[in-house]
PDB file of C-alpha atoms in Angstrom:
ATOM      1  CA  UNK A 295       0.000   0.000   0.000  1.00  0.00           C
ATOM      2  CA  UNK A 296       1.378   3.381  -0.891  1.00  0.00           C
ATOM      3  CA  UNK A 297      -0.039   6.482   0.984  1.00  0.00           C
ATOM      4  CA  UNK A 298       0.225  10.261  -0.236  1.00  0.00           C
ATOM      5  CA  UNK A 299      -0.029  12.997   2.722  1.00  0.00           C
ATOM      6  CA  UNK A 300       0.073  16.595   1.396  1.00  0.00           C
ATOM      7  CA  UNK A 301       1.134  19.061   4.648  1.00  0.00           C
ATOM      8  CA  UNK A 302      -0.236  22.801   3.746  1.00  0.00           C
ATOM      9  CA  UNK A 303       2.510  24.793   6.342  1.00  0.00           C
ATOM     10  CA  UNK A 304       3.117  28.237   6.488  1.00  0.00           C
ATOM     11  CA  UNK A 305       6.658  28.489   4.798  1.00  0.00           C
ATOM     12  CA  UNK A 306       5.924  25.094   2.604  1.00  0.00           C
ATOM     13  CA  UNK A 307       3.107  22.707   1.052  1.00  0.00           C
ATOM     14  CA  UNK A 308       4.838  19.221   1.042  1.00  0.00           C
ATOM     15  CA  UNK A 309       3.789  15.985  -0.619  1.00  0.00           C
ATOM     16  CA  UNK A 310       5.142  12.594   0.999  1.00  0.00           C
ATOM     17  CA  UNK A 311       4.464   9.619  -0.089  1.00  0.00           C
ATOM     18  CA  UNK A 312       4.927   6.855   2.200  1.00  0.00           C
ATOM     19  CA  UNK A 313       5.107   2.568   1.669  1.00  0.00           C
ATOM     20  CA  UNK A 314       3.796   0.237   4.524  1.00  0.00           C
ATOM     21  CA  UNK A 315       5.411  -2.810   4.868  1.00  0.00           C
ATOM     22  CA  UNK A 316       5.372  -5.456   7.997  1.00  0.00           C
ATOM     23  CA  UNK A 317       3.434  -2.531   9.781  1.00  0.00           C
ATOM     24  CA  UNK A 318       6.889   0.118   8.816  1.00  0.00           C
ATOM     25  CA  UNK A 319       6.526   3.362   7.263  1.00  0.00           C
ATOM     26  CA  UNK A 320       9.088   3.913   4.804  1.00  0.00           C
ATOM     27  CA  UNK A 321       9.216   7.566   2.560  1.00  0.00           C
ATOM     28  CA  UNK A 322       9.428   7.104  -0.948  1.00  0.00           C
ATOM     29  CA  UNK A 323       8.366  10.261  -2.436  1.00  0.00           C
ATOM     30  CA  UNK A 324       9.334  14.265  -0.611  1.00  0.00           C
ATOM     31  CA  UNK A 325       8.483  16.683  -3.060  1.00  0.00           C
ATOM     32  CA  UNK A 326       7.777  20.149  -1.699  1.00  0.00           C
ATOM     33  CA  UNK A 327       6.602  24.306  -3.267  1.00  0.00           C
ATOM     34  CA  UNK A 328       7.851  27.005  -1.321  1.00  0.00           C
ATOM     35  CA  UNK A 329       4.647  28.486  -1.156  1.00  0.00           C
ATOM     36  CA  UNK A 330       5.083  31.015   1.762  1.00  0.00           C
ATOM     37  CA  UNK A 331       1.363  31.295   2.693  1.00  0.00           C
ATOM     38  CA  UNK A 332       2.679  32.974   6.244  1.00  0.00           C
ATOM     39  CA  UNK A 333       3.808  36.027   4.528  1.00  0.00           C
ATOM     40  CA  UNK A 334       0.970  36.269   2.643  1.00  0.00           C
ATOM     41  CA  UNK A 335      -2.344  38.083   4.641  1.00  0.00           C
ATOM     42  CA  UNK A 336      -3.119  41.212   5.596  1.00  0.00           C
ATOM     43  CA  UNK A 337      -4.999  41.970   8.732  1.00  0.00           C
ATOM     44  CA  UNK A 338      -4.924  38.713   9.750  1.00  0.00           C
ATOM     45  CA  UNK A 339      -6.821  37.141   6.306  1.00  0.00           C
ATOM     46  CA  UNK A 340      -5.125  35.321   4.001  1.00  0.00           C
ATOM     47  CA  UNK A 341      -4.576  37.356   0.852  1.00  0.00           C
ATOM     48  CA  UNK A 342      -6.189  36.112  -2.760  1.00  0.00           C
ATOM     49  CA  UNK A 343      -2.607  35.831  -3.892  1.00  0.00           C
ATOM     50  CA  UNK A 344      -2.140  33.462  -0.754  1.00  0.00           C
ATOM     51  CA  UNK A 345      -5.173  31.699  -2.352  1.00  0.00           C
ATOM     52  CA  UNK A 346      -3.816  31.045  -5.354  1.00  0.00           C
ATOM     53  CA  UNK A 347      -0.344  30.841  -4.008  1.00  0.00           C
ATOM     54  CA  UNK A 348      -2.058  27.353  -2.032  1.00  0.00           C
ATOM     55  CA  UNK A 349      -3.428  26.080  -5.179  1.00  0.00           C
ATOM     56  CA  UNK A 350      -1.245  26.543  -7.752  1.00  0.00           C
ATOM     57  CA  UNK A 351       1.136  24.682  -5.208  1.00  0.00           C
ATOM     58  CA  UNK A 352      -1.380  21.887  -4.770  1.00  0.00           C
ATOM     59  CA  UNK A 353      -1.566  21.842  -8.800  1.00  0.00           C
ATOM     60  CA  UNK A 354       2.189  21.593  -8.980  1.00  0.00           C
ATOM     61  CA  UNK A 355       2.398  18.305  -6.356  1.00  0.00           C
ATOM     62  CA  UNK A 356      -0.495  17.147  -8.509  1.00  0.00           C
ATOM     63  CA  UNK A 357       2.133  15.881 -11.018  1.00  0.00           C
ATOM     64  CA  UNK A 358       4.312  13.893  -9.337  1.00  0.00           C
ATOM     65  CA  UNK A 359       1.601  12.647  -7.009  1.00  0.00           C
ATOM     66  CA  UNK A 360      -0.158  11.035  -9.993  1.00  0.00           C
ATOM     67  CA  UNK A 361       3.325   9.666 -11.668  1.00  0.00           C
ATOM     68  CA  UNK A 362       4.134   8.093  -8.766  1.00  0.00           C
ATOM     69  CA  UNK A 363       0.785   6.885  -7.696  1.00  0.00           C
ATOM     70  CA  UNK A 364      -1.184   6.576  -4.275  1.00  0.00           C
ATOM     71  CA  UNK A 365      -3.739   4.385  -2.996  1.00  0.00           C
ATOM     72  CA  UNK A 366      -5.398   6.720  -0.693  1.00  0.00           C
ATOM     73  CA  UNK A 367      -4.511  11.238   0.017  1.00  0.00           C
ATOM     74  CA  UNK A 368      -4.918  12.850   2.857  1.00  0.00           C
ATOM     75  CA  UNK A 369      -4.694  16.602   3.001  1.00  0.00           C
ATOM     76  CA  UNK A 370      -4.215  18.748   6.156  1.00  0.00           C
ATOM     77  CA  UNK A 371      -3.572  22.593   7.162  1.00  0.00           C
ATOM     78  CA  UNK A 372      -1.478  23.897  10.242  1.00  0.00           C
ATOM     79  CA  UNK A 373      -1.193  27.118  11.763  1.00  0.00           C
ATOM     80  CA  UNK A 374      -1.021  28.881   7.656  1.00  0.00           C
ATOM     81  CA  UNK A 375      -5.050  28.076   7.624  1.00  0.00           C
ATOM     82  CA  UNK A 376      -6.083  28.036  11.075  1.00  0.00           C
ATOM     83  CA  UNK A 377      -4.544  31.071  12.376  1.00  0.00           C
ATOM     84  CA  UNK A 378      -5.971  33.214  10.101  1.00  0.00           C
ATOM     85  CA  UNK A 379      -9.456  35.481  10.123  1.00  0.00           C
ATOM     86  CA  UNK A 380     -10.912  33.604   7.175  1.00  0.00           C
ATOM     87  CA  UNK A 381     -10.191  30.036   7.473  1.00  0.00           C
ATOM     88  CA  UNK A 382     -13.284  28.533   6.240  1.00  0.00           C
ATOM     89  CA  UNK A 383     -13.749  31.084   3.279  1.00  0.00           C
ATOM     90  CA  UNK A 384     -10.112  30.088   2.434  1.00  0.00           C
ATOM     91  CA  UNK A 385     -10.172  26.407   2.976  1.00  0.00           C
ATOM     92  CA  UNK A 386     -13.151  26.318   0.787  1.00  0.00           C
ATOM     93  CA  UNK A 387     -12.086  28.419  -1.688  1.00  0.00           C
ATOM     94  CA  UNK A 388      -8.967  26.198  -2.161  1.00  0.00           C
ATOM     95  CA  UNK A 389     -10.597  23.057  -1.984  1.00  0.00           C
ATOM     96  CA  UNK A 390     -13.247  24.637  -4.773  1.00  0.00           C
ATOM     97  CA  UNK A 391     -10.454  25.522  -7.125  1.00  0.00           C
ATOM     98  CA  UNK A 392      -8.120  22.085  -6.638  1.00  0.00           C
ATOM     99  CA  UNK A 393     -11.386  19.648  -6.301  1.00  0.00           C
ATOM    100  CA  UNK A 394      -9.131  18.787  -2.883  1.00  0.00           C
ATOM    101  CA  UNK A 395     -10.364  18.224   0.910  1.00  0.00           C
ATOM    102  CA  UNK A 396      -8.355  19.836   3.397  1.00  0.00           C
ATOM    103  CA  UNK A 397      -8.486  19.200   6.929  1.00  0.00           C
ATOM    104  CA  UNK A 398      -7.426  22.265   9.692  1.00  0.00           C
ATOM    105  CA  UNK A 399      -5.665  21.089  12.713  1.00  0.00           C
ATOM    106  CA  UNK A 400      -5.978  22.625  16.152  1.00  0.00           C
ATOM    107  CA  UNK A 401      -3.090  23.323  17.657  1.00  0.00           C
ATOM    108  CA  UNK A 402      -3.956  20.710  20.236  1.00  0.00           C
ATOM    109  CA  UNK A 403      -4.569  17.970  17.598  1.00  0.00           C
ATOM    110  CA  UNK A 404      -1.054  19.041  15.721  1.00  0.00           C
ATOM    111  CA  UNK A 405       0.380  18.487  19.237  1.00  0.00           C
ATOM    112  CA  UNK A 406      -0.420  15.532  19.723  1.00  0.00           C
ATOM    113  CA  UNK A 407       0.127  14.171  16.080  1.00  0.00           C
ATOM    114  CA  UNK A 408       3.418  15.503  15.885  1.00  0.00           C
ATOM    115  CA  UNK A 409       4.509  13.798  19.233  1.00  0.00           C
ATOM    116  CA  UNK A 410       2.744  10.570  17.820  1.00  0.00           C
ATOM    117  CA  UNK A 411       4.663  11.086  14.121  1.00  0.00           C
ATOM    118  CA  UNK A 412       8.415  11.864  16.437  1.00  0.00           C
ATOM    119  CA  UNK A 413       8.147   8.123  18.101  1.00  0.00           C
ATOM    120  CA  UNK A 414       7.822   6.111  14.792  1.00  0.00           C
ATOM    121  CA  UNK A 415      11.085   6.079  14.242  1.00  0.00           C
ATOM    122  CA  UNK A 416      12.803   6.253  17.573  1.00  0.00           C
ATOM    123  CA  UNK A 417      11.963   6.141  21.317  1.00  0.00           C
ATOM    124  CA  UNK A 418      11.375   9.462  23.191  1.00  0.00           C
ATOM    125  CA  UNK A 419      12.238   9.419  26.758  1.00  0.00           C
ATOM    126  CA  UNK A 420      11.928  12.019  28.998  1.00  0.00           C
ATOM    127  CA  UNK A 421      12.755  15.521  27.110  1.00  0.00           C
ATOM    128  CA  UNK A 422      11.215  18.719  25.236  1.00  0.00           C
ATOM    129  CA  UNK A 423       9.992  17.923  21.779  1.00  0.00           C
ATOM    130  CA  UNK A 424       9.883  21.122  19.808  1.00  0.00           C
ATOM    131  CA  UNK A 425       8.329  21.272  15.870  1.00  0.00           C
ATOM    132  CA  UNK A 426       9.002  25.245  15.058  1.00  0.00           C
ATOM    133  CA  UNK A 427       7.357  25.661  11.600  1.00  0.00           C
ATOM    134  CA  UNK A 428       6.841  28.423   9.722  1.00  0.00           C
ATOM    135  CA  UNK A 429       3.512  29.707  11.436  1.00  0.00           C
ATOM    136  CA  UNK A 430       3.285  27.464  14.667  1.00  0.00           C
ATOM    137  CA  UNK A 431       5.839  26.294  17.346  1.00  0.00           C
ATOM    138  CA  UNK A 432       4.278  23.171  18.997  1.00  0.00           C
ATOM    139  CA  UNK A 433       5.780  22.354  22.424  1.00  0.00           C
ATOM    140  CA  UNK A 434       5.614  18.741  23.815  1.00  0.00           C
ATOM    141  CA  UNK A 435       6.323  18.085  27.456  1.00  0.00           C
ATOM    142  CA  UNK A 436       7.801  14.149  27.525  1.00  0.00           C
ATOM    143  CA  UNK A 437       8.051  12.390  30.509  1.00  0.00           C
ATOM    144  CA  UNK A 438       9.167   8.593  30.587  1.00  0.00           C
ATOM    145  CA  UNK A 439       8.444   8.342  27.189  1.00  0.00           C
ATOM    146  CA  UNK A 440       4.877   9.815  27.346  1.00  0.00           C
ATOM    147  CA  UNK A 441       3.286  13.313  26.606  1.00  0.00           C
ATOM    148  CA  UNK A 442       2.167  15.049  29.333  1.00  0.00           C
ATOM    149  CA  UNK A 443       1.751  18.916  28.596  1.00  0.00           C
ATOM    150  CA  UNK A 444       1.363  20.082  24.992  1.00  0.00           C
ATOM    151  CA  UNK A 445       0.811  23.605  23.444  1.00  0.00           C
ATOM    152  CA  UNK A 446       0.908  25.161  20.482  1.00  0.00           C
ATOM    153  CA  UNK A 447       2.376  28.717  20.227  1.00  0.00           C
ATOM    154  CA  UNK A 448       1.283  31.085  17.693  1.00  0.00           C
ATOM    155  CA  UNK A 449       4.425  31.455  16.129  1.00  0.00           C
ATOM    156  CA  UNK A 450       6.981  30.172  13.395  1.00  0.00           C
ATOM    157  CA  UNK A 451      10.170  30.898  11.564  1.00  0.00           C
ATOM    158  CA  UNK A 452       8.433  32.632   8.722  1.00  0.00           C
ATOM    159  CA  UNK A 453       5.998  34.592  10.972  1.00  0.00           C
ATOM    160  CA  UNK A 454       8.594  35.613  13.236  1.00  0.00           C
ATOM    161  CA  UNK A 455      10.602  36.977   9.840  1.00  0.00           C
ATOM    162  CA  UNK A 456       7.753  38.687   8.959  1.00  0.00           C
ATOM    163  CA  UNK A 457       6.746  40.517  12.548  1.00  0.00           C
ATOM    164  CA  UNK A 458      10.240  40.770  13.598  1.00  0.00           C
ATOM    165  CA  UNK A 459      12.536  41.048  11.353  1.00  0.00           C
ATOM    166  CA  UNK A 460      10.936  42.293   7.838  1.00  0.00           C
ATOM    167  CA  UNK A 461      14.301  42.114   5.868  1.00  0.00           C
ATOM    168  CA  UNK A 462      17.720  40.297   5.837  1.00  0.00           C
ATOM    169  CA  UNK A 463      20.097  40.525   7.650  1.00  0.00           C
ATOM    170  CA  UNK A 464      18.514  40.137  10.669  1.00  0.00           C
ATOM    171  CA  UNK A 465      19.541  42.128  13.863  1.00  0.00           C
ATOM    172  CA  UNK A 466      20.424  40.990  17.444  1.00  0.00           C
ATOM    173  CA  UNK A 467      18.258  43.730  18.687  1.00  0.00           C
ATOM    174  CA  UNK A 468      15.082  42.209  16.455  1.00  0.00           C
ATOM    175  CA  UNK A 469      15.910  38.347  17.886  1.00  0.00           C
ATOM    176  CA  UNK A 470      16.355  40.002  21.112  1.00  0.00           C
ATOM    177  CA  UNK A 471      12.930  40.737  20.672  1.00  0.00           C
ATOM    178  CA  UNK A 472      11.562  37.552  18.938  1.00  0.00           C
ATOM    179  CA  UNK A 473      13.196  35.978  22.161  1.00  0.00           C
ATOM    180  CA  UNK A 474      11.314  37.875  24.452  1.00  0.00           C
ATOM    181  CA  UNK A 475       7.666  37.220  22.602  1.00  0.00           C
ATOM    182  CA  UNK A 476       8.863  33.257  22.658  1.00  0.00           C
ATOM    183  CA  UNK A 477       9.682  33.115  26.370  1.00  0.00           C
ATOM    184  CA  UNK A 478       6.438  35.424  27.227  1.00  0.00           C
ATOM    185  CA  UNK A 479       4.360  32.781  25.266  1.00  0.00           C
ATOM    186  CA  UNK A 480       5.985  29.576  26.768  1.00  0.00           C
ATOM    187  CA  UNK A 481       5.654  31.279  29.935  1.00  0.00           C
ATOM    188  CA  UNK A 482       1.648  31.600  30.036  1.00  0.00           C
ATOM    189  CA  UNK A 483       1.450  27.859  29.414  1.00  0.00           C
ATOM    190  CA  UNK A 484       3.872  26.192  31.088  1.00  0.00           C
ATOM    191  CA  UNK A 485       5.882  26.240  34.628  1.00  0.00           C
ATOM    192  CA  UNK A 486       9.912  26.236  34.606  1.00  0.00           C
ATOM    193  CA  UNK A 487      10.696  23.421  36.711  1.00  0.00           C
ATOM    194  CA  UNK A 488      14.055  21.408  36.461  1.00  0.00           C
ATOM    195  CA  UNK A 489      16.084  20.322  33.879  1.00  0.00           C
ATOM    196  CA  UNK A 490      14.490  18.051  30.564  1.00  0.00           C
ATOM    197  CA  UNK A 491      18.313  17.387  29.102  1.00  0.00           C
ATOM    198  CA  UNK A 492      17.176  16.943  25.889  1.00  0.00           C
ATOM    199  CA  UNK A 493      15.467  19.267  23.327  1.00  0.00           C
ATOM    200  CA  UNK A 494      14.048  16.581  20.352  1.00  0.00           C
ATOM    201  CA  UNK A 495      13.357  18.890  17.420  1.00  0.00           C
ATOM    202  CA  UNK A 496      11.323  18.483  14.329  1.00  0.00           C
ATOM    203  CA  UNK A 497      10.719  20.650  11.324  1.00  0.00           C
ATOM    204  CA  UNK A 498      12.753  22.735   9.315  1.00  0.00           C
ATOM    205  CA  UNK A 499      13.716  24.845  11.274  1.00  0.00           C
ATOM    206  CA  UNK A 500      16.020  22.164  13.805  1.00  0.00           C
ATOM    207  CA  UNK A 501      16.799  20.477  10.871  1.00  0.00           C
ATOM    208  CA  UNK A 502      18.067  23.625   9.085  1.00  0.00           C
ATOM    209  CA  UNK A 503      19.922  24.566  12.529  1.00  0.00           C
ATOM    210  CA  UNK A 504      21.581  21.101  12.374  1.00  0.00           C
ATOM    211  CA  UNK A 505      23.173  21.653   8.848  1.00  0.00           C
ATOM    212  CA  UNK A 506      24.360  24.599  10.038  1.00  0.00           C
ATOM    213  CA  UNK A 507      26.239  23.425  12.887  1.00  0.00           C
ATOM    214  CA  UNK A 508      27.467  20.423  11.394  1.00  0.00           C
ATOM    215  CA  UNK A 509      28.990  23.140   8.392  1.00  0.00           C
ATOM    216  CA  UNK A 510      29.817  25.428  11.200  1.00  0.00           C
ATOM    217  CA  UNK A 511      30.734  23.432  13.680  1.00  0.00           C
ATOM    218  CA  UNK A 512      30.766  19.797  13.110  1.00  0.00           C
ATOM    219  CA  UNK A 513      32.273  18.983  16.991  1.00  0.00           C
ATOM    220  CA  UNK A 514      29.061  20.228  18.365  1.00  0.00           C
ATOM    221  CA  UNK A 515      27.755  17.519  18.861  1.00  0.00           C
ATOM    222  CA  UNK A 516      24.274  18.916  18.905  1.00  0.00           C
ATOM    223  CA  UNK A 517      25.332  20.912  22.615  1.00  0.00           C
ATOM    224  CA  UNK A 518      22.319  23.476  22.763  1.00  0.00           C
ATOM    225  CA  UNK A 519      25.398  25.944  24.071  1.00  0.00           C
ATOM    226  CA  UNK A 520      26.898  25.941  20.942  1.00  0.00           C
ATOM    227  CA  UNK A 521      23.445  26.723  18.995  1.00  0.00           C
ATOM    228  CA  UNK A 522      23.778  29.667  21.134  1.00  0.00           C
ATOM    229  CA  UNK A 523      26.982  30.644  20.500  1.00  0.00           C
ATOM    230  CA  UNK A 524      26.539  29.966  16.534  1.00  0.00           C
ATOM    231  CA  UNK A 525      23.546  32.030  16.570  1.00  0.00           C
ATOM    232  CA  UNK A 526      25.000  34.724  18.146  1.00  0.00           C
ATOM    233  CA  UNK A 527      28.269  34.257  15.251  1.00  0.00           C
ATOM    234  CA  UNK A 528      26.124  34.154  12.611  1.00  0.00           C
ATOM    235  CA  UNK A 529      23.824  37.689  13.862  1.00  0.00           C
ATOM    236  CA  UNK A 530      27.095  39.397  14.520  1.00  0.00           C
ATOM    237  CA  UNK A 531      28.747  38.346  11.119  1.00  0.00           C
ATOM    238  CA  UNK A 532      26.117  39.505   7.955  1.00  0.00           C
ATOM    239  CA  UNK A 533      28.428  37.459   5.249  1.00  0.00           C
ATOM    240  CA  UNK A 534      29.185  35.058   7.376  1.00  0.00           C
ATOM    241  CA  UNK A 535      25.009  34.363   7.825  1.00  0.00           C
ATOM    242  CA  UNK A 536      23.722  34.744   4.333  1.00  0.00           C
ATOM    243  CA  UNK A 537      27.106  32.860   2.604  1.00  0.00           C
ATOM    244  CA  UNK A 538      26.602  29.602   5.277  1.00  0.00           C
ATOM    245  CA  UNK A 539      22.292  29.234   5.561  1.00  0.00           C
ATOM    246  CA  UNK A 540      23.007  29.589   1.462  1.00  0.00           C
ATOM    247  CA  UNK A 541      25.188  26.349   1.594  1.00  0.00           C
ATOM    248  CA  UNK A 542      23.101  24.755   4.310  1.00  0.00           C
ATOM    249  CA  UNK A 543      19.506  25.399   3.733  1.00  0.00           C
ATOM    250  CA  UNK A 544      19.440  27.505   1.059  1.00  0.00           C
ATOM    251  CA  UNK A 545      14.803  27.932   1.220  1.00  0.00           C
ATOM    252  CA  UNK A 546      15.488  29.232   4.284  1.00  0.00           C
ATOM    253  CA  UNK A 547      17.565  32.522   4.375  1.00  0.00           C
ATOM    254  CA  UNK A 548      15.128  34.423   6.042  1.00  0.00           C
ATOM    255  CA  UNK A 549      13.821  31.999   8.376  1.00  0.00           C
ATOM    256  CA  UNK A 550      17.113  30.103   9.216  1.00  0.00           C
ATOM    257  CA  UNK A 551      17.733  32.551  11.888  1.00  0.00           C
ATOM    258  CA  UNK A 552      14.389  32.894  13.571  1.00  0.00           C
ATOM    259  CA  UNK A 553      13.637  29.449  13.730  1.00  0.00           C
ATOM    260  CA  UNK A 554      16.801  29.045  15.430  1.00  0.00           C
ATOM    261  CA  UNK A 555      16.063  31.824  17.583  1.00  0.00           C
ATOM    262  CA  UNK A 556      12.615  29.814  18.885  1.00  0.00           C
ATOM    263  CA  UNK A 557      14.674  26.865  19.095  1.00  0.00           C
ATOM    264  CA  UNK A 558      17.410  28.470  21.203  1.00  0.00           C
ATOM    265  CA  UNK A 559      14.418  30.188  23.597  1.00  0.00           C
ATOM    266  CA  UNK A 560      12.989  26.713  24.351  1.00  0.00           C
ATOM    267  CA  UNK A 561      15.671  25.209  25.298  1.00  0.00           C
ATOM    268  CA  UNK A 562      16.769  28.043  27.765  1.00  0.00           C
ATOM    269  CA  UNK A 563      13.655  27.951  29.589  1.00  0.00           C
ATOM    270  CA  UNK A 564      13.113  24.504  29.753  1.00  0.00           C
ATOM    271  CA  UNK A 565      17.635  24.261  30.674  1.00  0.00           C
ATOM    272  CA  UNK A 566      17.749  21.595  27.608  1.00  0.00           C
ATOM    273  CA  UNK A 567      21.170  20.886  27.126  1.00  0.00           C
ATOM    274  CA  UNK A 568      21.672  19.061  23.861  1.00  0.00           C
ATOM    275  CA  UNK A 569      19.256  18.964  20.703  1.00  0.00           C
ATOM    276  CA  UNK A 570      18.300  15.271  18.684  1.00  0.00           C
ATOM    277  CA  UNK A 571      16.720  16.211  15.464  1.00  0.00           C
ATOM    278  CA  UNK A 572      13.801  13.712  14.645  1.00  0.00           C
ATOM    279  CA  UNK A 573      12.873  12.084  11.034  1.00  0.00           C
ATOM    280  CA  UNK A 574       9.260  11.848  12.094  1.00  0.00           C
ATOM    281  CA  UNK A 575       6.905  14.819  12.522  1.00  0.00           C
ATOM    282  CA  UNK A 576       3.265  15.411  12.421  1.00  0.00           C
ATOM    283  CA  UNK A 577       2.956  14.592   8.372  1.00  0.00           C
ATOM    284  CA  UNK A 578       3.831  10.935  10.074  1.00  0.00           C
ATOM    285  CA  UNK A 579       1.257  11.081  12.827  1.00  0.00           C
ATOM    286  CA  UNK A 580      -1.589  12.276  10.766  1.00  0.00           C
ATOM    287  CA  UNK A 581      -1.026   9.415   8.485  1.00  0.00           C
ATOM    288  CA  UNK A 582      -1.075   6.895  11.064  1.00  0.00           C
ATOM    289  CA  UNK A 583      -3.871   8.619  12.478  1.00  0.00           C
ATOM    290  CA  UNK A 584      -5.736   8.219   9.250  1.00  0.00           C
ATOM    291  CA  UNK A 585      -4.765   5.161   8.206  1.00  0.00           C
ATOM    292  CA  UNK A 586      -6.231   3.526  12.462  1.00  0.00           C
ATOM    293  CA  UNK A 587      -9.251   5.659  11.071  1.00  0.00           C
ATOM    294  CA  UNK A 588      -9.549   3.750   7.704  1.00  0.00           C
ATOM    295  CA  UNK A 589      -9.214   0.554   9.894  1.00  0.00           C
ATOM    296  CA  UNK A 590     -12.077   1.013  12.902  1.00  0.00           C
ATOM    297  CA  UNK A 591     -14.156   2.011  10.139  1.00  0.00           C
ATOM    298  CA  UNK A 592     -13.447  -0.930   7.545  1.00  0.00           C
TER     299      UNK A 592
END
């Protein structure tokens, strides 16, 4: 059985195509259209041309969804549909246009999925599990291997370019800031108490972190002390920043930064000490949601 799961984010709309086998996912298709739907509203609504930005993306994956070929799609919208003012006009409008269903998630349900997607490819013990995207950060308390406090914050890499930043480079002064609005939001929801060691990330944003440091500095080891330090390197030198996120992560020079930023704030307040970047994510967790779904009800 193949399976095609098409992830409408803020920064990206991604189309993974995934093979079951003895009860294993395995990824067989990752095709993706920077479609930067976060940048794209205006008073809180997504725009028209963030309308047709989402379908002529869905068009493009169109074509190598039906050369590779799927048995069953499922469709699904983060924080780029569901934080906006006009989330039903929009999801219908797109789903009109591209004759394809989308589902919103809650910021609960993306939670929960994501910490569900993380484990199918490695055991989580007791840590902070961390999935900044590009309009959403969701934040996963783990303890012995289980979830038990999630929350989504209302902000990404690409949003966080956008309300903080506006243009490259970024300054220290405007993370400063970004910092600030991270640790005021993860303060509401959650209590600082002790040390989790380990900060399990997910998204593009760790994983564009991770390329850094291992171009940067490859003896790391993933230390959350030397994220600090190399986002601190990387703010102070211009060149240095737009020259190395070029070689690393090249989609992401204006988000590379902020998402790191978000990264770096979580960890502080939660005293994290070294960062694991996951395969899995929630595009894994919805599908395995889906597929228990397509099971109960068979």
């Amino acid at each position: 059985m193949k399976y095609a799961v098409i992830d409408v984010g803020s920064n990206t709309v991604r189309l993974c195509i995934y093979k079951i086998k003895d009860g294993q996912l395995s990824l067989i298709l990752n095709e993706r259209v920077m479609a930067r739907l976060g940048s794209k509203t205006e008073n809180g609504a997504l725009t028209d041309e963030g309308i047709e930005a989402a379908c002529q993306a869905l068009e493009t994956l169109r074509i190598p969804l039906e050369k590779t070929g799927a048995d069953s799609l499922h469709v699904f919208a983060t924080a780029a549909l569901r934080n906006i003012t006009n989330s039903q006009e929009a999801v219908a409008t797109i789903s009109q246009r591209t004759g394809i269903d989308i589902e919103v998630l809650s910021g609960e349900s993306e939670a929960i999925l994501t910490f569900s997607g993380a484990g199918f490819d490695r055991t989580l013990e007791t840590g902070i599990l961390a999935d900044v995207g590009g309009g959403s950060s969701e934040v996963i308390i783990i303890k012995n291997g289980k979830p038990v406090k999630t929350q989504s914050l209302p902000i990404g890499s690409l949003t966080a370019f956008v309300r903080f930043v506006g243009k490259r480079p970024a300054l220290e002064e405007q993370i400063a800031n970004l910092r600030q609005c991270v640790k005021d939001m993860i303060s509401v929801s959650f209590e600082k108490e002790g040390s989790y060691n380990v900060l399990y990330g997910i998204g593009g944003a760790a994983r564009g972190a991770y390329e850094l440091e291992k171009l940067l500095d490859p003896s790391s080891g993933g230390a959350v002390s030397a994220l600090e330090l190399l986002l601190k390197r990387l703010l102070q030198d211009e060149k240095l920043a737009e020259t190395s996120i070029q070689k690393a992560s090249p989609e992401r020079l204006d988000t590379a930064l902020p998402g790191m930023a978000i990264l770096c704030e979580i960890a502080k307040f939660f005293d994290c000490k070294r960062m694991e970047v996951c395969n899995g994510g929630v595009r894994e967790g919805y599908l395995l949601q889906q597929i228990e779904k397509g099971k109960m009800h068979g």
